[in-house]
Amino acid sequence: MVTTVAVLGSTGSIGTQTLDVIDRHPERFAVQSLAAGRASRLLIDQIERYQPTQVVVANELAAHELVGAGIDRSLVSIGATGLETAAGDANVTVNAVLGFAGLPATLGALRAGRRLALANKESLIAAAPLVEQVRSTPGAEIVPVDSEHCAIHQCLSVVGGGAASVRRVLLTASGGPFRTATTDELADVGVEDALAHPTWSMGPKITIDSSTLMNKGLEVIEAHALFGIGFDAIEVVVHPQSIVHSMVEFVDGSTIAQLSMPDMRLPISYALGYPERLAVAFGPVDFAGGVEMTFEAPDLERFPALELAYEAGRIGGAAPAWLSGSNEVAVEAFLTGAIGWRAIAETVAAVLERYEPDPLDSLDAVLHADGRARDVTRAILGGRLVG
Ligand code: MG
């Protein structure tokens, strides 16, 4: 039987790699829907090639442009409603939408009892209590596409014993492009420096997050939400070679790790095929060819964003939503040259100090918390923001 797939965020890094994986298994998977923010040439090419039954874009303008390019208007839907419907209709939804805008896809897939292959960590982080509610729908399951969480999912799958047998989860971090930079050097790094990731090729938002270690901080919260593991039992360890994608240490002292060369098509393939393994290999390790693996503790002084994420995670409620929303605004400000690199974490810290507690028991509450976090961030950044 062919598995239908919604590829939401199809023109981004994860989206294009998902289509690459699907291309290698034409007998197993069919693209049912595609979603992207804009009506780019790439999206139009994808529509012509994969012939989806549904296409979602961010707004009317983009829909109009698709029609202008010869796409049938009846295929096209818009925004949050479109994402939610597309996610509910397919057997598997790959949610690779950028940032908080991916929330309707996460909720739509789970509410419909579908598999969610989750690359959009922001939706889970900002709305964990809501996601938790819909996750218990019969048939609903989350298989993480984030490489670290995919690794943890694999480590936990091969070992029995349940939660009581886990002592700690070790999330690995490459350390990003500034792992060895001094505090002085960090004062004047530019956008180009921050976008030069040493081991992974990814979109700009996550690449900047990797340079500040905010990405790892968001992943700590993501691991807590996905696997129900307490923050004291989640540790970050810097591993510059990005070969060990994460590890689980058990109460008897044994550690299980997942290894592969950095290639996001492996976690995508795992999430599409689970519980089976798809027989096209990505990133097998050539151990005999000589593999160096080193590990070290993260430096919280130079990378304060990591500690901020632990703080927000421990506060719970809407604090992770504030952290993530504020970070999205600050990263955008950095990418447009409005603020420096160190100001990203400083801004998020200032926003968290103004946190307004909220239990986040409804979608309205989540939207409100995200909006408040962004407003407070923009107020703090003030005149430095353009547009
Ligand atoms: Mg990751």
Short mmCIF file of C-alpha atoms and ligand atoms in Angstrom, two decimals:
data_model
loop_
_atom_site.label_atom_id
_atom_site.label_comp_id
_atom_site.label_asym_id
_atom_site.label_seq_id
_atom_site.Cartn_x
_atom_site.Cartn_y
_atom_site.Cartn_z
CA MET A 1 0.00 0.00 0.00
CA VAL A 2 1.23 3.46 -0.85
CA THR A 3 1.64 5.84 2.08
CA THR A 4 0.41 9.35 1.34
CA VAL A 5 2.66 12.14 2.59
CA ALA A 6 2.01 15.81 3.29
CA VAL A 7 5.28 17.70 2.82
CA LEU A 8 4.64 20.97 4.60
CA GLY A 9 7.48 23.43 4.21
CA SER A 10 8.39 21.71 0.94
CA THR A 11 10.78 24.34 -0.43
CA GLY A 12 13.02 24.52 2.63
CA SER A 13 16.00 22.36 3.51
CA ILE A 14 14.02 19.55 5.22
CA GLY A 15 11.23 19.74 2.62
CA THR A 16 13.52 19.26 -0.37
CA GLN A 17 15.39 16.46 1.39
CA THR A 18 12.06 14.77 2.20
CA LEU A 19 11.16 14.82 -1.50
CA ASP A 20 14.60 13.37 -2.25
CA VAL A 21 13.89 10.45 0.13
CA ILE A 22 10.41 9.94 -1.39
CA ASP A 23 11.95 9.91 -4.90
CA ARG A 24 13.99 6.85 -3.89
CA HIS A 25 10.88 4.89 -2.82
CA PRO A 26 8.27 5.58 -5.51
CA GLU A 27 6.48 2.29 -4.76
CA ARG A 28 6.00 3.20 -1.08
CA PHE A 29 5.23 6.91 -0.88
CA ALA A 30 3.12 9.42 -2.79
CA VAL A 31 3.17 13.17 -2.22
CA GLN A 32 -0.39 14.16 -1.35
CA SER A 33 0.15 17.79 -0.45
CA LEU A 34 2.80 20.48 -0.54
CA ALA A 35 3.00 23.69 1.48
CA ALA A 36 5.28 26.69 1.27
CA GLY A 37 5.07 30.32 2.31
CA ARG A 38 5.55 31.86 -1.13
CA ALA A 39 4.70 30.89 -4.70
CA SER A 40 8.36 30.45 -5.62
CA ARG A 41 9.61 28.90 -8.86
CA LEU A 42 10.69 25.88 -6.79
CA LEU A 43 7.16 25.36 -5.42
CA ILE A 44 5.66 25.58 -8.92
CA ASP A 45 8.22 23.03 -10.18
CA GLN A 46 7.36 20.72 -7.27
CA ILE A 47 3.62 20.98 -7.99
CA GLU A 48 4.19 20.13 -11.66
CA ARG A 49 6.42 17.21 -10.79
CA TYR A 50 4.51 15.60 -7.88
CA GLN A 51 0.93 16.49 -8.88
CA PRO A 52 -0.34 16.87 -5.28
CA THR A 53 -4.07 17.02 -4.58
CA GLN A 54 -3.58 19.99 -2.27
CA VAL A 55 -1.19 22.95 -2.12
CA VAL A 56 -1.03 25.36 0.81
CA VAL A 57 0.52 28.83 0.68
CA ALA A 58 0.67 31.60 3.27
CA ASN A 59 -1.71 34.16 1.72
CA GLU A 60 -4.03 35.23 -1.12
CA LEU A 61 -1.21 36.92 -3.01
CA ALA A 62 0.76 33.68 -3.19
CA ALA A 63 -2.39 31.76 -4.22
CA HIS A 64 -2.98 34.32 -6.97
CA GLU A 65 0.58 33.90 -8.22
CA LEU A 66 0.15 30.12 -8.39
CA VAL A 67 -2.99 30.53 -10.49
CA GLY A 68 -1.04 32.92 -12.71
CA ALA A 69 1.53 30.15 -13.21
CA GLY A 70 -1.20 27.79 -14.42
CA ILE A 71 -1.99 25.95 -11.18
CA ASP A 72 -5.66 25.02 -10.71
CA ARG A 73 -7.14 27.32 -8.02
CA SER A 74 -9.22 24.46 -6.58
CA LEU A 75 -5.99 22.77 -5.42
CA VAL A 76 -4.81 25.79 -3.48
CA SER A 77 -5.69 26.63 0.11
CA ILE A 78 -4.33 29.22 2.47
CA GLY A 79 -2.66 29.62 5.83
CA ALA A 80 -3.46 27.87 9.11
CA THR A 81 -6.71 26.23 7.92
CA GLY A 82 -5.00 24.88 4.82
CA LEU A 83 -2.10 23.47 6.85
CA GLU A 84 -4.40 21.82 9.37
CA THR A 85 -6.52 20.18 6.64
CA ALA A 86 -3.52 19.00 4.63
CA ALA A 87 -1.96 17.50 7.78
CA GLY A 88 -5.15 15.69 8.71
CA ASP A 89 -5.66 14.19 5.24
CA ALA A 90 -2.32 12.42 4.66
CA ASN A 91 -1.09 9.17 6.25
CA VAL A 92 2.11 10.92 7.30
CA THR A 93 2.73 14.64 7.70
CA VAL A 94 6.26 15.95 7.52
CA ASN A 95 5.99 19.24 9.37
CA ALA A 96 8.94 21.30 8.18
CA VAL A 97 7.15 24.64 8.26
CA LEU A 98 9.36 27.46 9.54
CA GLY A 99 8.83 28.45 13.16
CA PHE A 100 5.62 28.96 15.14
CA ALA A 101 3.56 29.04 11.91
CA GLY A 102 3.88 25.23 11.88
CA LEU A 103 1.53 24.77 14.85
CA PRO A 104 -1.68 24.10 12.82
CA ALA A 105 0.09 21.29 10.95
CA THR A 106 1.20 19.65 14.21
CA LEU A 107 -2.28 19.87 15.74
CA GLY A 108 -4.03 18.85 12.49
CA ALA A 109 -2.02 15.65 12.03
CA LEU A 110 -2.38 14.50 15.65
CA ARG A 111 -6.05 15.42 15.94
CA ALA A 112 -6.76 13.27 12.86
CA GLY A 113 -4.89 10.31 14.37
CA ARG A 114 -2.03 10.48 11.87
CA ARG A 115 1.71 10.13 12.09
CA LEU A 116 3.52 13.41 12.53
CA ALA A 117 7.13 13.39 11.31
CA LEU A 118 8.13 16.45 13.26
CA ALA A 119 10.88 18.77 12.07
CA ASN A 120 9.14 21.89 13.38
CA LYS A 121 10.30 22.02 16.99
CA GLU A 122 8.84 25.47 17.64
CA SER A 123 5.23 24.20 17.52
CA LEU A 124 5.94 21.56 20.13
CA ILE A 125 7.91 23.92 22.34
CA ALA A 126 5.39 26.76 22.25
CA ALA A 127 2.28 24.62 22.65
CA ALA A 128 3.35 21.50 24.57
CA PRO A 129 0.17 21.29 26.73
CA LEU A 130 -2.07 21.47 23.62
CA VAL A 131 0.04 18.98 21.70
CA GLU A 132 -0.12 16.63 24.69
CA GLN A 133 -3.95 16.71 24.57
CA VAL A 134 -4.21 15.72 20.89
CA ARG A 135 -1.35 13.24 21.05
CA SER A 136 -3.58 10.69 22.77
CA THR A 137 -5.92 10.52 19.74
CA PRO A 138 -6.00 6.86 18.60
CA GLY A 139 -3.48 6.38 15.80
CA ALA A 140 -1.69 9.66 16.49
CA GLU A 141 2.07 9.45 16.95
CA ILE A 142 5.05 11.75 16.75
CA VAL A 143 8.23 10.44 15.17
CA PRO A 144 10.85 13.16 15.49
CA VAL A 145 12.83 14.27 12.45
CA ASP A 146 15.20 16.41 14.51
CA SER A 147 18.39 14.32 14.36
CA GLU A 148 19.00 14.28 18.13
CA HIS A 149 15.44 13.29 18.98
CA CYS A 150 15.39 10.73 16.21
CA ALA A 151 18.54 9.30 17.83
CA ILE A 152 16.88 9.21 21.28
CA HIS A 153 13.77 7.64 19.75
CA GLN A 154 16.00 4.92 18.28
CA CYS A 155 17.97 4.39 21.52
CA LEU A 156 14.74 4.04 23.52
CA SER A 157 13.19 1.73 20.89
CA VAL A 158 15.95 -0.87 21.06
CA VAL A 159 16.02 -1.10 24.85
CA GLY A 160 13.14 -2.23 27.06
CA GLY A 161 12.54 -1.27 30.66
CA GLY A 162 10.55 1.93 30.17
CA ALA A 163 11.14 5.35 31.70
CA ALA A 164 12.32 3.91 35.04
CA SER A 165 15.38 2.41 33.36
CA VAL A 166 16.62 5.73 31.90
CA ARG A 167 19.13 7.66 34.00
CA ARG A 168 19.78 10.50 31.59
CA VAL A 169 19.58 11.62 28.01
CA LEU A 170 22.72 13.10 26.46
CA LEU A 171 21.86 15.52 23.67
CA THR A 172 24.86 16.10 21.47
CA ALA A 173 25.65 19.53 20.01
CA SER A 174 28.18 20.33 17.29
CA GLY A 175 29.01 23.53 19.17
CA GLY A 176 28.39 25.53 15.97
CA PRO A 177 30.85 27.81 14.14
CA PHE A 178 31.91 29.69 17.30
CA ARG A 179 32.77 26.71 19.51
CA THR A 180 36.36 27.85 19.90
CA ALA A 181 35.78 31.61 19.57
CA THR A 182 36.84 33.88 22.45
CA THR A 183 34.43 36.24 24.19
CA ASP A 184 36.10 39.16 22.36
CA GLU A 185 35.74 37.48 18.99
CA LEU A 186 32.06 36.83 19.70
CA ALA A 187 31.49 40.58 20.16
CA ASP A 188 31.73 41.30 16.44
CA VAL A 189 30.76 38.22 14.49
CA GLY A 190 28.71 38.89 11.37
CA VAL A 191 25.76 37.19 9.71
CA GLU A 192 28.01 35.33 7.25
CA ASP A 193 30.16 33.94 10.10
CA ALA A 194 27.08 32.70 11.96
CA LEU A 195 25.65 31.09 8.82
CA ALA A 196 28.82 29.01 8.24
CA HIS A 197 27.90 25.83 10.12
CA PRO A 198 30.81 23.36 10.35
CA THR A 199 28.93 20.05 9.93
CA TRP A 200 25.26 20.53 8.99
CA SER A 201 23.73 22.25 5.97
CA MET A 202 20.42 23.78 7.15
CA GLY A 203 18.12 26.78 6.73
CA PRO A 204 19.24 30.21 8.06
CA LYS A 205 17.03 30.32 11.19
CA ILE A 206 18.22 27.01 12.61
CA THR A 207 21.81 27.74 11.58
CA ILE A 208 21.81 30.97 13.61
CA ASP A 209 20.16 29.07 16.49
CA SER A 210 22.99 26.54 16.28
CA SER A 211 25.58 29.31 16.53
CA THR A 212 24.05 30.64 19.77
CA LEU A 213 23.26 27.13 21.14
CA MET A 214 19.61 28.29 21.36
CA ASN A 215 18.87 25.42 18.98
CA LYS A 216 20.23 23.01 21.57
CA GLY A 217 18.26 24.77 24.28
CA LEU A 218 15.06 24.43 22.25
CA GLU A 219 15.96 20.78 21.73
CA VAL A 220 16.26 20.27 25.50
CA ILE A 221 12.66 21.48 25.84
CA GLU A 222 11.67 19.39 22.82
CA ALA A 223 13.19 16.26 24.42
CA HIS A 224 11.31 16.95 27.64
CA ALA A 225 8.02 17.33 25.72
CA LEU A 226 8.55 14.33 23.43
CA PHE A 227 9.84 11.77 25.91
CA GLY A 228 8.58 13.04 29.28
CA ILE A 229 12.11 13.21 30.70
CA GLY A 230 12.81 15.71 33.50
CA PHE A 231 15.14 18.66 32.82
CA ASP A 232 17.65 17.42 35.43
CA ALA A 233 18.00 14.21 33.42
CA ILE A 234 18.71 15.96 30.09
CA GLU A 235 22.34 16.90 29.55
CA VAL A 236 23.99 18.63 26.62
CA VAL A 237 27.42 17.47 25.51
CA VAL A 238 29.40 19.16 22.73
CA HIS A 239 30.54 16.73 20.03
CA PRO A 240 32.06 18.72 17.14
CA GLN A 241 32.09 15.87 14.60
CA SER A 242 28.26 15.39 14.68
CA ILE A 243 28.52 11.60 14.30
CA VAL A 244 26.90 10.59 17.60
CA HIS A 245 23.45 12.18 17.28
CA SER A 246 22.49 11.62 20.91
CA MET A 247 22.72 8.98 23.62
CA VAL A 248 20.65 7.48 26.40
CA GLU A 249 22.32 6.33 29.61
CA PHE A 250 20.47 3.65 31.56
CA VAL A 251 20.37 3.07 35.32
CA ASP A 252 22.76 0.12 35.06
CA GLY A 253 25.46 2.39 33.61
CA SER A 254 25.06 1.30 30.01
CA THR A 255 24.90 3.96 27.29
CA ILE A 256 23.26 3.43 23.89
CA ALA A 257 24.15 5.90 21.12
CA GLN A 258 23.01 6.37 17.52
CA LEU A 259 25.78 7.06 15.00
CA SER A 260 25.79 8.17 11.36
CA MET A 261 27.48 10.84 9.29
CA PRO A 262 25.46 14.10 9.34
CA ASP A 263 22.70 13.72 6.75
CA MET A 264 19.12 14.78 7.54
CA ARG A 265 17.77 12.31 5.00
CA LEU A 266 18.41 9.54 7.54
CA PRO A 267 16.05 10.89 10.25
CA ILE A 268 13.53 11.78 7.52
CA SER A 269 13.72 8.24 6.16
CA TYR A 270 13.40 6.80 9.69
CA ALA A 271 10.29 8.89 10.39
CA LEU A 272 8.68 7.96 7.06
CA GLY A 273 9.36 4.23 7.36
CA TYR A 274 9.06 3.62 11.12
CA PRO A 275 8.88 0.96 12.50
CA GLU A 276 10.45 -0.47 9.34
CA ARG A 277 13.86 0.65 8.10
CA LEU A 278 13.90 1.88 4.51
CA ALA A 279 16.63 0.15 2.52
CA VAL A 280 18.40 3.20 1.13
CA ALA A 281 21.32 4.18 3.36
CA PHE A 282 22.25 7.74 4.27
CA GLY A 283 25.45 8.52 6.16
CA PRO A 284 26.80 5.09 7.16
CA VAL A 285 30.04 5.48 9.14
CA ASP A 286 33.35 4.26 7.69
CA PHE A 287 34.92 3.25 11.01
CA ALA A 288 37.89 1.46 9.47
CA GLY A 289 38.70 4.61 7.50
CA GLY A 290 39.44 6.39 10.80
CA VAL A 291 36.81 8.30 12.72
CA GLU A 292 37.61 10.87 15.37
CA MET A 293 35.02 11.50 18.06
CA THR A 294 35.51 13.97 20.91
CA PHE A 295 33.16 15.22 23.63
CA GLU A 296 33.25 18.25 25.92
CA ALA A 297 30.95 20.27 28.17
CA PRO A 298 29.22 23.36 26.69
CA ASP A 299 30.43 26.80 27.83
CA LEU A 300 27.38 28.53 29.33
CA GLU A 301 29.23 31.84 29.74
CA ARG A 302 29.83 32.29 26.03
CA PHE A 303 26.55 30.63 25.08
CA PRO A 304 23.97 31.86 27.62
CA ALA A 305 21.03 30.90 25.39
CA LEU A 306 21.34 27.28 26.49
CA GLU A 307 20.83 28.17 30.15
CA LEU A 308 17.91 30.47 29.25
CA ALA A 309 16.17 27.52 27.61
CA TYR A 310 16.59 25.34 30.70
CA GLU A 311 15.14 28.19 32.80
CA ALA A 312 12.14 28.62 30.50
CA GLY A 313 11.60 24.87 30.36
CA ARG A 314 11.63 24.54 34.15
CA ILE A 315 9.18 27.45 34.54
CA GLY A 316 6.88 25.68 32.06
CA GLY A 317 3.48 27.14 31.11
CA ALA A 318 3.97 29.78 28.44
CA ALA A 319 7.65 30.41 29.24
CA PRO A 320 8.93 28.12 26.44
CA ALA A 321 6.56 29.93 24.04
CA TRP A 322 8.04 33.25 25.18
CA LEU A 323 11.58 31.93 24.74
CA SER A 324 10.92 30.59 21.26
CA GLY A 325 8.80 33.52 19.99
CA SER A 326 11.26 36.07 21.30
CA ASN A 327 14.15 34.17 19.77
CA GLU A 328 12.43 34.10 16.34
CA VAL A 329 12.11 37.89 16.40
CA ALA A 330 15.68 38.40 17.64
CA VAL A 331 17.15 36.05 15.02
CA GLU A 332 15.27 37.90 12.27
CA ALA A 333 16.67 41.15 13.63
CA PHE A 334 20.18 39.68 13.54
CA LEU A 335 19.74 38.36 9.98
CA THR A 336 18.67 41.81 8.76
CA GLY A 337 21.66 43.42 10.47
CA ALA A 338 19.57 45.29 13.05
CA ILE A 339 21.31 43.74 16.08
CA GLY A 340 24.59 41.98 16.81
CA TRP A 341 25.04 38.29 17.54
CA ARG A 342 25.37 38.58 21.30
CA ALA A 343 22.22 40.72 21.43
CA ILE A 344 20.14 37.69 20.38
CA ALA A 345 20.53 35.96 23.76
CA GLU A 346 20.57 39.28 25.66
CA THR A 347 17.23 40.19 24.09
CA VAL A 348 15.65 36.83 24.91
CA ALA A 349 16.90 37.12 28.51
CA ALA A 350 15.34 40.58 28.84
CA VAL A 351 12.05 39.31 27.42
CA LEU A 352 11.94 36.36 29.83
CA GLU A 353 12.34 38.80 32.72
CA ARG A 354 9.04 40.34 31.64
CA TYR A 355 7.33 36.93 31.33
CA GLU A 356 3.62 36.93 32.08
CA PRO A 357 2.65 33.48 33.46
CA ASP A 358 -0.04 31.56 31.60
CA PRO A 359 -1.05 27.87 31.86
CA LEU A 360 -1.59 27.63 28.07
CA ASP A 361 -4.78 25.59 28.16
CA SER A 362 -6.19 26.67 24.79
CA LEU A 363 -5.10 27.59 21.28
CA ASP A 364 -6.11 31.20 21.98
CA ALA A 365 -3.82 31.21 25.01
CA VAL A 366 -0.92 29.89 22.91
CA LEU A 367 -1.51 32.48 20.18
CA HIS A 368 -1.78 35.20 22.82
CA ALA A 369 1.45 34.12 24.55
CA ASP A 370 3.34 33.97 21.26
CA GLY A 371 2.01 37.41 20.26
CA ARG A 372 2.89 38.94 23.65
CA ALA A 373 6.41 37.52 23.52
CA ARG A 374 6.93 39.00 20.06
CA ASP A 375 5.45 42.39 21.06
CA VAL A 376 7.66 42.59 24.15
CA THR A 377 10.70 41.63 22.05
CA ARG A 378 9.96 44.28 19.44
CA ALA A 379 9.44 46.87 22.20
CA ILE A 380 12.83 45.99 23.68
CA LEU A 381 14.54 46.12 20.27
CA GLY A 382 12.64 49.33 19.52
CA GLY A 383 14.14 51.55 16.84
CA ARG A 384 16.71 48.92 15.86
CA LEU A 385 14.09 46.99 13.90
CA VAL A 386 13.40 47.86 10.30
CA GLY A 387 10.03 47.16 8.69
MG MG B 1 18.73 19.00 15.87
#
